Amino acid sequence: MSADTEIRQSIIDACIEMNRVGINQGTSGNISVRHGEGMLITPTSTPYATLKPQDIVFMNWAGDVEGRLDASSEWRFHLDILKARPEVNAIVHAHPNYCTTIAIMGRKIPAIHYMIAIAGGSDIRCAPYATFGTAELSVNAVAALEGRKACLLEHHGMIAVGTSLDNAMWLAVEVETLARQYHGCLQIGEPPVLSDEEIENVIGRMASYGHRDADAA
Ligand code: 13P
């Protein structure tokens, strides 16, 4: 298998994995990986189990595509995030149930647990609602991700980014865990949160602890 085919297959494997672990349903999600003078991205509305490496779409920085299928309807925010964030090499977008529940409520995930630090700061912001696939949604997503590696999308879902596809997938699962914990807390009441200083402390400790991607905030 050529290196190009391997990357394409890794995107398909990640799509199947995000449905297997339950952070996505159907073809609601989409994944991109920085590649040459652009990105490789999942095609729109195509069942993951049917995907072949050649179905993954290459899009250059100008938005021109190569491939027999159309790119994901969310190509704009994938392209804009990769342009805005040189350290990011992979993006996972999905509609995980707990993230989406919190996003429907228009809430961010606050520092309820020290693991919030893996997303780069003391909260995981919720980007204001805009229609899927629009430039407005892309602008909102890039802003919500500033200094962060994950964000929620109001009435929509979640985005996780990473220096590699493995990192972005790992973060997506962890963010859904945090959302689930926050949702649980909200059944009891408004949870107490850790201070910004403590989260900075944790971020520093994670860097020396060698946590994956902890230095790419
Ligand atoms: P695609 O099938 O076009 O990737 O999009 C689904 C989606 O989640 C839109 O937000």
PDB file of C-alpha atoms and ligand atoms in Angstrom:
ATOM      1  CA  MET A   1       0.000   0.000   0.000  1.00  0.00           C
ATOM      2  CA  SER A   2       1.439   3.420  -0.953  1.00  0.00           C
ATOM      3  CA  ALA A   3       1.897   6.102   1.729  1.00  0.00           C
ATOM      4  CA  ASP A   4      -0.951   8.083   0.154  1.00  0.00           C
ATOM      5  CA  THR A   5      -3.295   5.075   0.256  1.00  0.00           C
ATOM      6  CA  GLU A   6      -2.292   4.370   3.863  1.00  0.00           C
ATOM      7  CA  ILE A   7      -3.311   7.885   4.955  1.00  0.00           C
ATOM      8  CA  ARG A   8      -6.616   7.568   3.093  1.00  0.00           C
ATOM      9  CA  GLN A   9      -7.250   4.175   4.729  1.00  0.00           C
ATOM     10  CA  SER A  10      -6.406   5.601   8.176  1.00  0.00           C
ATOM     11  CA  ILE A  11      -9.154   8.220   7.670  1.00  0.00           C
ATOM     12  CA  ILE A  12     -11.667   5.477   6.804  1.00  0.00           C
ATOM     13  CA  ASP A  13     -10.555   3.417   9.821  1.00  0.00           C
ATOM     14  CA  ALA A  14     -10.993   6.458  12.094  1.00  0.00           C
ATOM     15  CA  CYS A  15     -14.516   7.071  10.734  1.00  0.00           C
ATOM     16  CA  ILE A  16     -15.512   3.472  11.450  1.00  0.00           C
ATOM     17  CA  GLU A  17     -13.870   3.707  14.888  1.00  0.00           C
ATOM     18  CA  MET A  18     -15.767   6.871  15.857  1.00  0.00           C
ATOM     19  CA  ASN A  19     -19.050   5.086  15.193  1.00  0.00           C
ATOM     20  CA  ARG A  20     -17.851   1.906  16.935  1.00  0.00           C
ATOM     21  CA  VAL A  21     -16.946   3.767  20.145  1.00  0.00           C
ATOM     22  CA  GLY A  22     -20.239   5.657  19.991  1.00  0.00           C
ATOM     23  CA  ILE A  23     -19.060   9.239  19.487  1.00  0.00           C
ATOM     24  CA  ASN A  24     -20.874   9.533  16.164  1.00  0.00           C
ATOM     25  CA  GLN A  25     -23.936   8.241  14.386  1.00  0.00           C
ATOM     26  CA  GLY A  26     -24.330   7.361  10.731  1.00  0.00           C
ATOM     27  CA  THR A  27     -22.395   9.705   8.458  1.00  0.00           C
ATOM     28  CA  SER A  28     -22.855  12.791  10.650  1.00  0.00           C
ATOM     29  CA  GLY A  29     -19.132  13.139  11.231  1.00  0.00           C
ATOM     30  CA  ASN A  30     -16.257  14.059   8.957  1.00  0.00           C
ATOM     31  CA  ILE A  31     -12.484  13.807   9.213  1.00  0.00           C
ATOM     32  CA  SER A  32      -9.617  15.617   7.494  1.00  0.00           C
ATOM     33  CA  VAL A  33      -5.842  15.263   7.468  1.00  0.00           C
ATOM     34  CA  ARG A  34      -3.324  17.860   6.239  1.00  0.00           C
ATOM     35  CA  HIS A  35      -1.808  16.556   3.014  1.00  0.00           C
ATOM     36  CA  GLY A  36       0.642  18.276   0.676  1.00  0.00           C
ATOM     37  CA  GLU A  37      -0.783  21.575  -0.546  1.00  0.00           C
ATOM     38  CA  GLY A  38      -4.173  20.954   1.036  1.00  0.00           C
ATOM     39  CA  MET A  39      -6.066  18.245   2.869  1.00  0.00           C
ATOM     40  CA  LEU A  40      -7.622  14.839   2.497  1.00  0.00           C
ATOM     41  CA  ILE A  41     -11.242  14.840   3.691  1.00  0.00           C
ATOM     42  CA  THR A  42     -14.121  12.391   3.869  1.00  0.00           C
ATOM     43  CA  PRO A  43     -16.730  12.606   1.107  1.00  0.00           C
ATOM     44  CA  THR A  44     -20.205  13.876   1.989  1.00  0.00           C
ATOM     45  CA  SER A  45     -23.001  11.521   3.054  1.00  0.00           C
ATOM     46  CA  THR A  46     -21.218   8.272   2.258  1.00  0.00           C
ATOM     47  CA  PRO A  47     -21.589   5.294   4.628  1.00  0.00           C
ATOM     48  CA  TYR A  48     -18.159   4.704   6.152  1.00  0.00           C
ATOM     49  CA  ALA A  49     -18.288   0.924   5.664  1.00  0.00           C
ATOM     50  CA  THR A  50     -18.471   1.418   1.889  1.00  0.00           C
ATOM     51  CA  LEU A  51     -15.552   3.857   1.665  1.00  0.00           C
ATOM     52  CA  LYS A  52     -12.488   2.948  -0.380  1.00  0.00           C
ATOM     53  CA  PRO A  53      -9.194   4.882  -0.187  1.00  0.00           C
ATOM     54  CA  GLN A  54      -9.861   6.503  -3.566  1.00  0.00           C
ATOM     55  CA  ASP A  55     -13.185   7.884  -2.224  1.00  0.00           C
ATOM     56  CA  ILE A  56     -11.355  10.202   0.170  1.00  0.00           C
ATOM     57  CA  VAL A  57     -11.296  13.641  -1.443  1.00  0.00           C
ATOM     58  CA  PHE A  58      -8.190  15.793  -1.882  1.00  0.00           C
ATOM     59  CA  MET A  59      -8.876  19.534  -1.618  1.00  0.00           C
ATOM     60  CA  ASN A  60      -6.186  22.149  -2.150  1.00  0.00           C
ATOM     61  CA  TRP A  61      -5.899  25.401  -0.165  1.00  0.00           C
ATOM     62  CA  ALA A  62      -7.973  27.210  -2.820  1.00  0.00           C
ATOM     63  CA  GLY A  63     -10.863  24.755  -2.290  1.00  0.00           C
ATOM     64  CA  ASP A  64     -10.408  22.883  -5.597  1.00  0.00           C
ATOM     65  CA  VAL A  65     -11.109  19.158  -5.321  1.00  0.00           C
ATOM     66  CA  GLU A  66      -9.767  15.985  -6.881  1.00  0.00           C
ATOM     67  CA  GLY A  67     -11.894  12.878  -6.562  1.00  0.00           C
ATOM     68  CA  ARG A  68     -15.064  11.287  -7.884  1.00  0.00           C
ATOM     69  CA  LEU A  69     -17.148  12.175  -4.806  1.00  0.00           C
ATOM     70  CA  ASP A  70     -17.981  15.588  -3.330  1.00  0.00           C
ATOM     71  CA  ALA A  71     -16.092  16.682  -0.234  1.00  0.00           C
ATOM     72  CA  SER A  72     -17.831  16.767   3.159  1.00  0.00           C
ATOM     73  CA  SER A  73     -20.322  19.611   3.415  1.00  0.00           C
ATOM     74  CA  GLU A  74     -18.146  20.853   6.312  1.00  0.00           C
ATOM     75  CA  TRP A  75     -15.014  21.280   4.168  1.00  0.00           C
ATOM     76  CA  ARG A  76     -14.919  25.023   4.945  1.00  0.00           C
ATOM     77  CA  PHE A  77     -14.155  24.705   8.634  1.00  0.00           C
ATOM     78  CA  HIS A  78     -11.737  21.831   8.012  1.00  0.00           C
ATOM     79  CA  LEU A  79      -9.806  23.948   5.474  1.00  0.00           C
ATOM     80  CA  ASP A  80      -9.977  27.149   7.562  1.00  0.00           C
ATOM     81  CA  ILE A  81      -8.793  25.430  10.764  1.00  0.00           C
ATOM     82  CA  LEU A  82      -5.846  23.823   8.949  1.00  0.00           C
ATOM     83  CA  LYS A  83      -4.937  27.216   7.440  1.00  0.00           C
ATOM     84  CA  ALA A  84      -5.254  29.052  10.766  1.00  0.00           C
ATOM     85  CA  ARG A  85      -3.453  26.455  12.874  1.00  0.00           C
ATOM     86  CA  PRO A  86      -0.139  25.272  11.401  1.00  0.00           C
ATOM     87  CA  GLU A  87       0.403  22.817  14.294  1.00  0.00           C
ATOM     88  CA  VAL A  88      -2.863  21.009  13.510  1.00  0.00           C
ATOM     89  CA  ASN A  89      -2.613  18.059  11.132  1.00  0.00           C
ATOM     90  CA  ALA A  90      -5.958  16.332  11.674  1.00  0.00           C
ATOM     91  CA  ILE A  91      -9.535  17.317  12.470  1.00  0.00           C
ATOM     92  CA  VAL A  92     -12.363  15.123  13.764  1.00  0.00           C
ATOM     93  CA  HIS A  93     -15.912  16.445  13.656  1.00  0.00           C
ATOM     94  CA  ALA A  94     -18.716  14.351  15.116  1.00  0.00           C
ATOM     95  CA  HIS A  95     -22.076  14.612  16.850  1.00  0.00           C
ATOM     96  CA  PRO A  96     -21.331  12.820  20.161  1.00  0.00           C
ATOM     97  CA  ASN A  97     -24.460  12.621  22.289  1.00  0.00           C
ATOM     98  CA  TYR A  98     -23.214  14.335  25.451  1.00  0.00           C
ATOM     99  CA  CYS A  99     -21.205  17.017  23.651  1.00  0.00           C
ATOM    100  CA  THR A 100     -24.215  17.726  21.485  1.00  0.00           C
ATOM    101  CA  THR A 101     -26.547  17.834  24.486  1.00  0.00           C
ATOM    102  CA  ILE A 102     -24.348  20.475  26.144  1.00  0.00           C
ATOM    103  CA  ALA A 103     -24.054  22.313  22.801  1.00  0.00           C
ATOM    104  CA  ILE A 104     -27.842  22.340  22.343  1.00  0.00           C
ATOM    105  CA  MET A 105     -28.002  24.155  25.665  1.00  0.00           C
ATOM    106  CA  GLY A 106     -25.458  26.668  24.320  1.00  0.00           C
ATOM    107  CA  ARG A 107     -23.071  25.907  27.154  1.00  0.00           C
ATOM    108  CA  LYS A 108     -19.324  25.508  27.191  1.00  0.00           C
ATOM    109  CA  ILE A 109     -17.735  22.683  29.214  1.00  0.00           C
ATOM    110  CA  PRO A 110     -16.134  24.391  32.230  1.00  0.00           C
ATOM    111  CA  ALA A 111     -13.189  23.144  34.323  1.00  0.00           C
ATOM    112  CA  ILE A 112     -15.194  20.474  36.170  1.00  0.00           C
ATOM    113  CA  HIS A 113     -12.240  18.036  35.983  1.00  0.00           C
ATOM    114  CA  TYR A 114      -8.520  18.620  35.573  1.00  0.00           C
ATOM    115  CA  MET A 115      -8.645  16.667  32.295  1.00  0.00           C
ATOM    116  CA  ILE A 116     -10.210  19.758  30.677  1.00  0.00           C
ATOM    117  CA  ALA A 117      -6.537  20.795  30.282  1.00  0.00           C
ATOM    118  CA  ILE A 118      -6.048  18.282  27.457  1.00  0.00           C
ATOM    119  CA  ALA A 119      -8.108  20.607  25.263  1.00  0.00           C
ATOM    120  CA  GLY A 120      -5.591  23.395  25.872  1.00  0.00           C
ATOM    121  CA  GLY A 121      -7.217  25.634  28.497  1.00  0.00           C
ATOM    122  CA  SER A 122      -9.718  26.020  31.300  1.00  0.00           C
ATOM    123  CA  ASP A 123     -12.826  25.398  29.209  1.00  0.00           C
ATOM    124  CA  ILE A 124     -14.105  23.922  25.965  1.00  0.00           C
ATOM    125  CA  ARG A 125     -15.998  26.742  24.276  1.00  0.00           C
ATOM    126  CA  CYS A 126     -19.258  26.450  22.393  1.00  0.00           C
ATOM    127  CA  ALA A 127     -19.210  28.192  19.000  1.00  0.00           C
ATOM    128  CA  PRO A 128     -22.424  30.167  18.329  1.00  0.00           C
ATOM    129  CA  TYR A 129     -24.887  28.480  15.997  1.00  0.00           C
ATOM    130  CA  ALA A 130     -24.609  28.886  12.250  1.00  0.00           C
ATOM    131  CA  THR A 131     -26.021  26.648   9.511  1.00  0.00           C
ATOM    132  CA  PHE A 132     -23.929  23.558   8.720  1.00  0.00           C
ATOM    133  CA  GLY A 133     -21.473  23.953   5.856  1.00  0.00           C
ATOM    134  CA  THR A 134     -21.459  27.759   5.920  1.00  0.00           C
ATOM    135  CA  ALA A 135     -18.568  30.192   6.032  1.00  0.00           C
ATOM    136  CA  GLU A 136     -20.225  31.691   9.136  1.00  0.00           C
ATOM    137  CA  LEU A 137     -19.985  28.351  10.961  1.00  0.00           C
ATOM    138  CA  SER A 138     -16.342  28.127   9.952  1.00  0.00           C
ATOM    139  CA  VAL A 139     -15.573  31.612  11.331  1.00  0.00           C
ATOM    140  CA  ASN A 140     -17.323  30.725  14.599  1.00  0.00           C
ATOM    141  CA  ALA A 141     -15.477  27.402  14.879  1.00  0.00           C
ATOM    142  CA  VAL A 142     -12.034  28.894  14.249  1.00  0.00           C
ATOM    143  CA  ALA A 143     -12.728  31.552  16.912  1.00  0.00           C
ATOM    144  CA  ALA A 144     -13.972  29.002  19.480  1.00  0.00           C
ATOM    145  CA  LEU A 145     -10.825  26.937  18.887  1.00  0.00           C
ATOM    146  CA  GLU A 146      -8.433  29.829  19.531  1.00  0.00           C
ATOM    147  CA  GLY A 147      -5.851  28.543  22.018  1.00  0.00           C
ATOM    148  CA  ARG A 148      -7.799  25.284  22.238  1.00  0.00           C
ATOM    149  CA  LYS A 149      -7.826  21.835  20.646  1.00  0.00           C
ATOM    150  CA  ALA A 150     -11.563  21.214  20.878  1.00  0.00           C
ATOM    151  CA  CYS A 151     -14.835  23.108  20.803  1.00  0.00           C
ATOM    152  CA  LEU A 152     -18.558  22.474  20.773  1.00  0.00           C
ATOM    153  CA  LEU A 153     -20.845  23.749  18.004  1.00  0.00           C
ATOM    154  CA  GLU A 154     -24.181  25.081  19.244  1.00  0.00           C
ATOM    155  CA  HIS A 155     -27.148  22.885  18.203  1.00  0.00           C
ATOM    156  CA  HIS A 156     -24.713  20.733  16.256  1.00  0.00           C
ATOM    157  CA  GLY A 157     -21.755  18.788  17.704  1.00  0.00           C
ATOM    158  CA  MET A 158     -18.049  18.886  18.445  1.00  0.00           C
ATOM    159  CA  ILE A 159     -14.669  19.451  16.773  1.00  0.00           C
ATOM    160  CA  ALA A 160     -11.377  18.005  18.045  1.00  0.00           C
ATOM    161  CA  VAL A 161      -8.003  18.738  16.434  1.00  0.00           C
ATOM    162  CA  GLY A 162      -4.574  17.198  16.845  1.00  0.00           C
ATOM    163  CA  THR A 163      -1.035  17.027  15.611  1.00  0.00           C
ATOM    164  CA  SER A 164      -1.997  13.604  14.237  1.00  0.00           C
ATOM    165  CA  LEU A 165      -5.211  11.744  13.477  1.00  0.00           C
ATOM    166  CA  ASP A 166      -4.576   9.460  16.472  1.00  0.00           C
ATOM    167  CA  ASN A 167      -4.342  12.517  18.744  1.00  0.00           C
ATOM    168  CA  ALA A 168      -7.485  14.106  17.353  1.00  0.00           C
ATOM    169  CA  MET A 169      -9.424  10.835  17.750  1.00  0.00           C
ATOM    170  CA  TRP A 170      -8.146  10.353  21.292  1.00  0.00           C
ATOM    171  CA  LEU A 171      -9.135  13.916  22.189  1.00  0.00           C
ATOM    172  CA  ALA A 172     -12.609  13.521  20.641  1.00  0.00           C
ATOM    173  CA  VAL A 173     -13.312  10.534  22.901  1.00  0.00           C
ATOM    174  CA  GLU A 174     -11.934  12.353  25.978  1.00  0.00           C
ATOM    175  CA  VAL A 175     -14.030  15.456  25.269  1.00  0.00           C
ATOM    176  CA  GLU A 176     -17.156  13.309  25.054  1.00  0.00           C
ATOM    177  CA  THR A 177     -16.222  11.823  28.459  1.00  0.00           C
ATOM    178  CA  LEU A 178     -15.907  15.329  29.930  1.00  0.00           C
ATOM    179  CA  ALA A 179     -19.262  16.303  28.415  1.00  0.00           C
ATOM    180  CA  ARG A 180     -20.836  13.202  29.932  1.00  0.00           C
ATOM    181  CA  GLN A 181     -19.382  14.042  33.343  1.00  0.00           C
ATOM    182  CA  TYR A 182     -20.613  17.633  33.071  1.00  0.00           C
ATOM    183  CA  HIS A 183     -24.057  16.410  32.058  1.00  0.00           C
ATOM    184  CA  GLY A 184     -24.050  14.124  35.118  1.00  0.00           C
ATOM    185  CA  CYS A 185     -23.038  16.990  37.409  1.00  0.00           C
ATOM    186  CA  LEU A 186     -25.864  19.129  36.055  1.00  0.00           C
ATOM    187  CA  GLN A 187     -28.366  16.480  37.232  1.00  0.00           C
ATOM    188  CA  ILE A 188     -27.296  17.341  40.781  1.00  0.00           C
ATOM    189  CA  GLY A 189     -26.736  21.076  40.400  1.00  0.00           C
ATOM    190  CA  GLU A 190     -24.301  23.637  39.041  1.00  0.00           C
ATOM    191  CA  PRO A 191     -20.879  22.016  39.602  1.00  0.00           C
ATOM    192  CA  PRO A 192     -17.901  23.717  41.247  1.00  0.00           C
ATOM    193  CA  VAL A 193     -14.991  24.344  38.860  1.00  0.00           C
ATOM    194  CA  LEU A 194     -11.208  24.413  39.118  1.00  0.00           C
ATOM    195  CA  SER A 195      -9.486  27.810  38.926  1.00  0.00           C
ATOM    196  CA  ASP A 196      -7.673  29.051  35.812  1.00  0.00           C
ATOM    197  CA  GLU A 197      -4.440  28.962  37.848  1.00  0.00           C
ATOM    198  CA  GLU A 198      -4.921  25.287  38.657  1.00  0.00           C
ATOM    199  CA  ILE A 199      -5.611  24.441  35.023  1.00  0.00           C
ATOM    200  CA  GLU A 200      -2.390  26.277  34.033  1.00  0.00           C
ATOM    201  CA  ASN A 201      -0.601  24.208  36.678  1.00  0.00           C
ATOM    202  CA  VAL A 202      -2.086  20.995  35.251  1.00  0.00           C
ATOM    203  CA  ILE A 203      -1.133  21.971  31.689  1.00  0.00           C
ATOM    204  CA  GLY A 204       2.466  22.437  32.885  1.00  0.00           C
ATOM    205  CA  ARG A 205       2.491  19.087  34.676  1.00  0.00           C
ATOM    206  CA  MET A 206       0.982  17.301  31.674  1.00  0.00           C
ATOM    207  CA  ALA A 207       3.779  18.647  29.466  1.00  0.00           C
ATOM    208  CA  SER A 208       6.437  17.027  31.664  1.00  0.00           C
ATOM    209  CA  TYR A 209       4.255  13.965  32.288  1.00  0.00           C
ATOM    210  CA  GLY A 210       4.485  13.493  28.526  1.00  0.00           C
ATOM    211  CA  HIS A 211       0.781  13.418  27.845  1.00  0.00           C
ATOM    212  CA  ARG A 212      -0.036  13.072  24.180  1.00  0.00           C
ATOM    213  CA  ASP A 213      -0.332  16.398  22.380  1.00  0.00           C
ATOM    214  CA  ALA A 214      -0.110  18.363  25.664  1.00  0.00           C
ATOM    215  CA  ASP A 215       2.513  20.691  24.164  1.00  0.00           C
ATOM    216  CA  ALA A 216       0.507  21.649  21.100  1.00  0.00           C
ATOM    217  CA  ALA A 217      -1.945  24.066  22.773  1.00  0.00           C
TER     218      ALA A 217
HETATM  219  P1  13P B   1     -21.049  15.380   5.608  1.00  0.00           P
HETATM  220  O1  13P B   1     -21.767  14.060   5.399  1.00  0.00           O
HETATM  221  O2  13P B   1     -21.254  16.312   4.449  1.00  0.00           O
HETATM  222  O3  13P B   1     -19.614  15.178   5.966  1.00  0.00           O
HETATM  223  O4  13P B   1     -21.677  16.202   6.797  1.00  0.00           O
HETATM  224  C1  13P B   1     -22.431  15.780   7.843  1.00  0.00           C
HETATM  225  C2  13P B   1     -22.439  16.817   8.936  1.00  0.00           C
HETATM  226  O5  13P B   1     -22.180  16.515  10.044  1.00  0.00           O
HETATM  227  C3  13P B   1     -22.695  18.206   8.700  1.00  0.00           C
HETATM  228  O6  13P B   1     -22.406  18.884   9.891  1.00  0.00           O
END
